Amino acid sequence: MSRVYNFSAGPAMLPQAVLEQAQQEFMDWNGSGMNVMEMSHRGKEFMSIAQQAEANLRDVMAIPDNYKVLFLQGGASSQFAAIPMNLLRGKKSADYFNTGQWSKKAIAEAKKYCDVNIVASSEDANFCTVPERDTWQLNPDAAYVHYTANETIGGVEFDAIPDTGDVPLVVDLSSTILSRPIDVSKFALIYAGAQKNIGPAGLCIVIVRDDFIGDVIDGTPTMFDYKVQADNDSMYNTPPTYSLYLAGLVFQWLKNLGGLTAMAEVNQRKADKLYNAIETSGFYANPVTPKYRSWMNIPFTLNDASLDADFLAGAKQAGLITLKGHRSVGGMRASIYNAMPEQGVDALITYMNDFAAKNS
Ligand SMILES: *Cc1c(COP(=O)(O)O)cnc(C)c1O
């Protein structure tokens, strides 16, 4: 067996220990004689898997009791619509930060349901930064404020939770959830698609404070109503059972390695050494304002773009794959989520240094 270091932005690597456990349990989960995929979602085996997954997520994220955890389908993209449907609550407008491609998509969807006030935008700066606080135009009457904590494509991450006063705060945490501790109590709602830092695609996690459940706009589809999902323990219909099982294994893996504080230490070290390699190379560059550089998604360019194809081909031979940058940005992007071992980052740095030495 030979495994590669996969720098894909998502779906992304899963921890090897998790894949091995799933393999071990593949034909016979815990003496049930079944694969988890074959179980009824209402049976006692799967119910125990779902309950344990939620309990472990609550534990690793320290989610307060007055928050519901929903395991939904439709990806983070469905939440772009579900959020205004559930959180407008009679108000006409919502505040959105525009810091990258995912913000833009959230904004475009929200505009179908309400007026969107752009608090601040970094579009003029090519989405390479977060607008400075003194430029933010927050509307005190907004139903909520939405931001994308980590822009997966641009590699831009807010350095702190924005202070929005009494206006409820909503965050798209898709590509940075579980990378470090976060104070859940600061938020009305947190959401994240699973395929970056949680588990397989097909699952989206919504963590929502109790008092934001149960007042949707007319015409909201049943499946998008948080109250329906909460009242049915996310099993109004058939949930993505296997994805939920694997996510549960990932939460257990995080617990075993010491939780998010321990994970954050490794993540910071991985990111620091990769940025440092880029900065000191004289050959590679990262366009993002240093203070807002993502720990998870690290775009970089070569000083001669005509070498891009060679770089990627050589990387592949070295077992380092999916480094091509997003089509809207070009260059390279290394996504180094929780499941990317530190040795993978070390191997990438070694390769980058060798490539630069040969080509400068
Ligand atoms: C990937 C991603 C999304 C979209 O997730 P889907 O699950 O594919 O809908 C939204 N926001 C961010 C920040 C992402 O990285």
XYZ file of C-alpha atoms and ligand atoms in Angstrom:
375
model
C 0.000 0.000 0.000
C 1.285 3.452 -0.758
C -0.550 6.502 0.456
C 0.121 9.979 -0.932
C 0.118 13.329 0.823
C -3.008 14.876 -0.639
C -3.188 18.675 -0.444
C -6.722 18.872 -1.858
C -8.943 21.672 -0.571
C -11.844 19.255 -0.273
C -12.812 16.511 -0.219
C -9.569 16.186 1.643
C -7.432 13.711 3.542
C -8.869 11.806 6.478
C -6.749 10.682 9.424
C -5.153 7.337 8.651
C -6.205 5.948 12.043
C -9.830 6.738 11.178
C -9.626 5.024 7.797
C -8.041 1.986 9.409
C -10.750 1.759 12.042
C -13.442 2.061 9.371
C -11.705 -0.696 7.423
C -11.603 -2.920 10.476
C -15.304 -2.370 11.088
C -16.269 -2.535 7.443
C -17.874 -5.987 7.320
C -19.088 -6.154 10.892
C -19.619 -3.090 13.029
C -19.250 -3.959 16.697
C -20.662 -7.470 16.407
C -23.776 -6.326 14.545
C -22.891 -8.385 11.464
C -23.495 -5.290 9.321
C -21.630 -2.431 7.739
C -22.876 0.902 9.144
C -24.183 1.704 5.624
C -26.552 -1.222 5.882
C -28.143 -0.222 9.173
C -31.496 1.391 9.698
C -30.994 4.957 10.874
C -33.686 4.266 13.473
C -32.099 1.096 14.832
C -30.366 1.094 18.196
C -26.903 0.522 16.671
C -27.012 3.588 14.448
C -28.725 5.690 17.120
C -25.799 4.960 19.412
C -23.330 5.954 16.664
C -25.149 9.246 16.071
C -25.443 10.041 19.776
C -21.781 9.291 20.404
C -20.753 11.463 17.438
C -22.752 14.392 18.782
C -21.483 13.895 22.328
C -17.873 13.853 21.110
C -18.337 16.941 18.930
C -19.926 18.779 21.874
C -16.999 17.721 23.993
C -14.184 18.730 21.606
C -15.789 22.080 20.710
C -17.121 22.746 24.238
C -20.572 23.474 22.802
C -22.853 24.954 25.493
C -26.115 23.151 26.344
C -28.293 25.907 24.884
C -27.033 25.098 21.384
C -28.458 22.409 19.116
C -26.175 20.429 16.850
C -27.790 19.520 13.533
C -26.339 16.991 11.084
C -27.746 17.995 7.710
C -27.298 17.387 4.003
C -26.994 19.755 1.072
C -23.552 21.031 2.037
C -22.607 24.418 3.368
C -24.121 25.813 0.157
C -27.662 24.923 1.274
C -27.067 26.900 4.456
C -26.483 30.006 2.327
C -30.297 29.894 1.859
C -31.359 28.251 5.124
C -29.670 30.931 7.223
C -31.755 33.880 5.989
C -34.862 31.653 6.021
C -34.398 30.887 9.714
C -32.658 33.963 11.041
C -34.359 36.955 9.409
C -37.238 36.789 11.930
C -39.247 39.647 10.536
C -36.229 41.808 9.697
C -35.551 42.931 6.170
C -31.807 43.100 6.016
C -28.673 41.213 6.974
C -25.007 42.191 7.138
C -22.369 40.290 5.170
C -18.598 40.562 4.996
C -17.254 40.072 1.479
C -13.807 38.535 1.846
C -13.655 35.972 -0.951
C -15.350 33.536 -3.288
C -17.354 31.783 -0.557
C -18.562 35.069 0.910
C -19.724 36.074 -2.550
C -21.758 32.914 -2.944
C -23.347 33.350 0.480
C -24.195 36.945 -0.379
C -25.704 36.077 -3.768
C -27.977 33.505 -2.143
C -29.006 35.763 0.764
C -30.023 38.470 -1.715
C -32.907 36.238 -2.794
C -34.435 36.617 0.663
C -33.375 39.995 2.041
C -31.452 43.194 1.535
C -27.769 42.567 2.012
C -25.595 45.253 3.515
C -21.921 44.675 2.752
C -20.122 45.456 6.011
C -16.767 45.578 4.271
C -15.223 44.112 1.147
C -11.701 43.136 0.153
C -12.672 42.494 -3.470
C -10.682 45.535 -4.638
C -7.646 44.053 -2.923
C -8.069 40.807 -4.854
C -9.410 39.143 -1.697
C -5.909 39.026 -0.232
C -6.804 40.575 3.092
C -9.559 41.289 5.620
C -10.740 44.915 5.627
C -9.502 46.886 8.647
C -11.955 47.226 11.513
C -12.321 50.999 11.273
C -13.796 50.616 7.766
C -16.599 48.226 8.797
C -20.141 49.535 8.259
C -22.237 47.463 10.635
C -25.991 48.013 10.612
C -27.343 47.878 14.195
C -30.759 46.804 12.807
C -29.445 43.880 10.794
C -31.048 40.493 11.483
C -27.550 39.027 11.745
C -23.964 39.453 10.588
C -22.432 36.744 8.397
C -18.749 36.154 7.755
C -16.545 33.455 6.290
C -13.900 32.771 8.924
C -11.535 31.126 6.459
C -11.718 31.720 2.728
C -10.686 28.344 1.361
C -9.781 29.635 -2.102
C -7.937 32.824 -1.167
C -6.289 31.433 1.963
C -7.496 34.374 4.062
C -8.559 33.883 7.670
C -10.022 36.373 10.151
C -7.551 36.813 13.020
C -10.339 37.253 15.585
C -14.097 36.889 15.964
C -15.691 40.165 14.778
C -17.388 42.136 17.536
C -20.928 42.843 16.317
C -22.422 44.093 19.572
C -25.992 42.880 20.024
C -26.421 41.748 16.425
C -26.348 37.934 16.179
C -23.226 36.552 14.554
C -23.209 33.762 11.954
C -20.064 32.099 10.653
C -19.198 29.826 7.766
C -16.553 27.685 9.440
C -16.333 25.076 6.657
C -12.577 25.088 6.172
C -11.351 25.927 9.669
C -13.748 24.183 12.073
C -11.878 21.923 14.530
C -8.501 23.443 13.575
C -8.305 25.269 16.920
C -10.552 26.072 19.883
C -13.345 28.593 19.263
C -15.735 30.244 21.709
C -19.091 28.895 20.467
C -21.023 31.187 22.831
C -20.059 34.195 20.680
C -22.256 32.906 17.843
C -25.932 32.582 16.995
C -25.008 29.983 14.404
C -21.954 28.113 13.145
C -22.052 25.972 10.024
C -19.557 23.847 8.154
C -19.561 21.393 5.280
C -17.794 18.215 6.367
C -15.422 17.478 3.513
C -12.653 19.862 4.608
C -11.918 19.205 8.242
C -14.646 16.893 9.544
C -15.148 13.827 7.378
C -16.553 12.742 4.044
C -18.758 14.909 1.825
C -22.509 14.611 2.251
C -22.761 16.023 5.733
C -23.092 19.594 6.926
C -22.977 20.551 10.592
C -25.055 23.414 11.964
C -24.578 24.524 15.563
C -27.388 26.921 16.421
C -28.445 28.631 19.637
C -31.883 27.490 20.885
C -33.531 30.883 20.589
C -32.813 31.102 16.849
C -34.844 27.996 16.130
C -38.497 28.129 15.144
C -39.436 31.223 13.163
C -38.938 30.738 9.433
C -40.017 32.847 6.474
C -43.073 31.745 4.478
C -42.333 29.090 1.917
C -39.318 27.630 3.723
C -38.918 23.989 2.673
C -39.498 21.594 5.551
C -35.966 20.253 5.253
C -34.538 23.761 5.713
C -36.487 24.484 8.896
C -34.116 24.155 11.857
C -37.040 23.459 14.181
C -38.124 20.427 12.173
C -34.543 19.160 12.116
C -33.983 19.842 15.815
C -37.292 18.266 16.894
C -36.370 15.148 14.904
C -32.740 14.895 16.045
C -31.661 15.553 12.437
C -33.585 12.454 11.360
C -36.679 13.982 9.788
C -35.558 12.000 6.762
C -32.724 9.520 6.267
C -29.451 11.154 7.319
C -26.153 10.468 5.494
C -25.425 7.605 7.856
C -21.969 6.561 6.718
C -20.664 10.130 6.581
C -21.955 10.713 10.075
C -20.289 7.535 11.326
C -16.926 8.589 9.842
C -17.284 12.110 11.246
C -17.865 10.498 14.626
C -14.608 8.562 14.272
C -12.825 11.833 13.467
C -14.257 13.489 16.616
C -13.047 10.519 18.672
C -9.609 10.784 17.017
C -9.435 14.476 17.965
C -10.387 13.653 21.538
C -7.744 10.952 21.750
C -4.988 13.275 20.598
C -5.822 15.878 23.212
C -8.609 17.937 21.670
C -8.465 21.225 19.813
C -5.732 22.825 21.905
C -3.359 20.022 20.971
C -4.585 20.096 17.360
C -4.046 23.867 17.176
C -0.414 23.516 18.248
C 0.310 21.113 15.426
C -1.641 23.204 12.917
C 0.165 26.397 13.831
C 3.522 24.675 13.558
C 2.623 23.219 10.149
C 1.435 26.573 8.805
C 4.343 28.553 10.273
C 6.964 26.334 8.703
C 5.313 26.366 5.290
C 4.886 30.169 5.263
C 8.447 30.506 6.470
C 9.699 28.290 3.638
C 7.781 30.426 1.133
C 9.007 33.718 2.602
C 12.677 32.763 2.800
C 12.831 31.050 -0.595
C 13.169 34.055 -2.867
C 11.364 31.767 -5.314
C 7.832 31.380 -3.941
C 5.382 34.024 -2.779
C 2.104 34.195 -0.871
C -0.059 37.267 -1.613
C -2.024 37.420 1.654
C -1.495 40.084 4.348
C 0.558 38.198 6.976
C -1.896 38.823 9.823
C -4.702 37.153 7.853
C -2.887 34.115 6.492
C -4.878 30.913 6.788
C -3.591 27.972 8.789
C -5.489 25.589 6.540
C -5.201 26.750 2.913
C -1.919 28.182 1.737
C -1.792 29.527 -1.813
C 1.585 30.307 -3.307
C 3.046 31.223 -6.665
C 6.362 30.412 -8.322
C 8.361 33.427 -9.461
C 8.202 31.985 -12.982
C 4.704 30.692 -13.792
C 6.028 28.820 -16.829
C 7.498 26.326 -14.329
C 4.098 25.522 -12.786
C 3.524 22.352 -14.806
C 7.022 21.048 -13.986
C 6.492 21.800 -10.319
C 3.233 19.861 -10.252
C 4.623 16.898 -12.204
C 7.644 16.595 -9.912
C 5.467 16.940 -6.831
C 3.257 14.130 -8.018
C 6.271 11.886 -8.471
C 7.254 12.673 -4.899
C 3.794 11.616 -3.679
C 2.569 15.178 -3.132
C -0.691 15.618 -4.996
C -3.472 18.139 -5.704
C -1.283 21.214 -5.302
C -2.677 23.105 -8.297
C -4.198 26.413 -7.242
C -7.871 27.233 -7.695
C -8.649 28.255 -11.269
C -9.638 31.751 -10.087
C -6.272 32.351 -8.378
C -3.725 30.278 -10.297
C -0.379 29.121 -8.946
C -0.421 26.510 -6.188
C -2.450 25.873 -3.081
C -1.533 23.528 -0.259
C -4.483 22.655 1.957
C -3.120 21.328 5.226
C -6.137 20.403 7.302
C -6.023 18.475 10.588
C -5.537 15.145 8.825
C -2.412 16.266 6.933
C 0.462 14.873 8.982
C 3.306 17.203 9.857
C 5.590 14.875 7.848
C 3.488 15.727 4.781
C 4.252 19.410 5.229
C 7.929 18.596 5.812
C 7.981 16.544 2.601
C 6.395 19.424 0.682
C 8.951 21.900 2.018
C 11.828 19.606 1.103
C 10.425 19.241 -2.406
C 9.887 23.005 -2.755
C 13.440 23.759 -1.648
C 14.902 21.208 -4.066
C 12.776 22.516 -6.922
C 13.796 26.109 -6.210
C 17.470 25.182 -6.022
C 17.314 23.388 -9.375
C 15.448 26.190 -11.088
C 16.937 29.436 -9.820
C -16.243 24.233 0.536
C -16.855 25.447 1.140
C -18.221 25.731 1.014
C -19.160 24.877 0.195
O -19.353 23.663 0.777
P -20.325 22.579 0.105
O -20.418 21.573 1.198
O -19.661 22.069 -1.127
O -21.616 23.230 -0.189
C -18.707 26.859 1.634
N -17.913 27.659 2.346
C -16.591 27.420 2.494
C -15.751 28.356 3.301
C -16.021 26.306 1.890
O -14.712 26.061 2.029
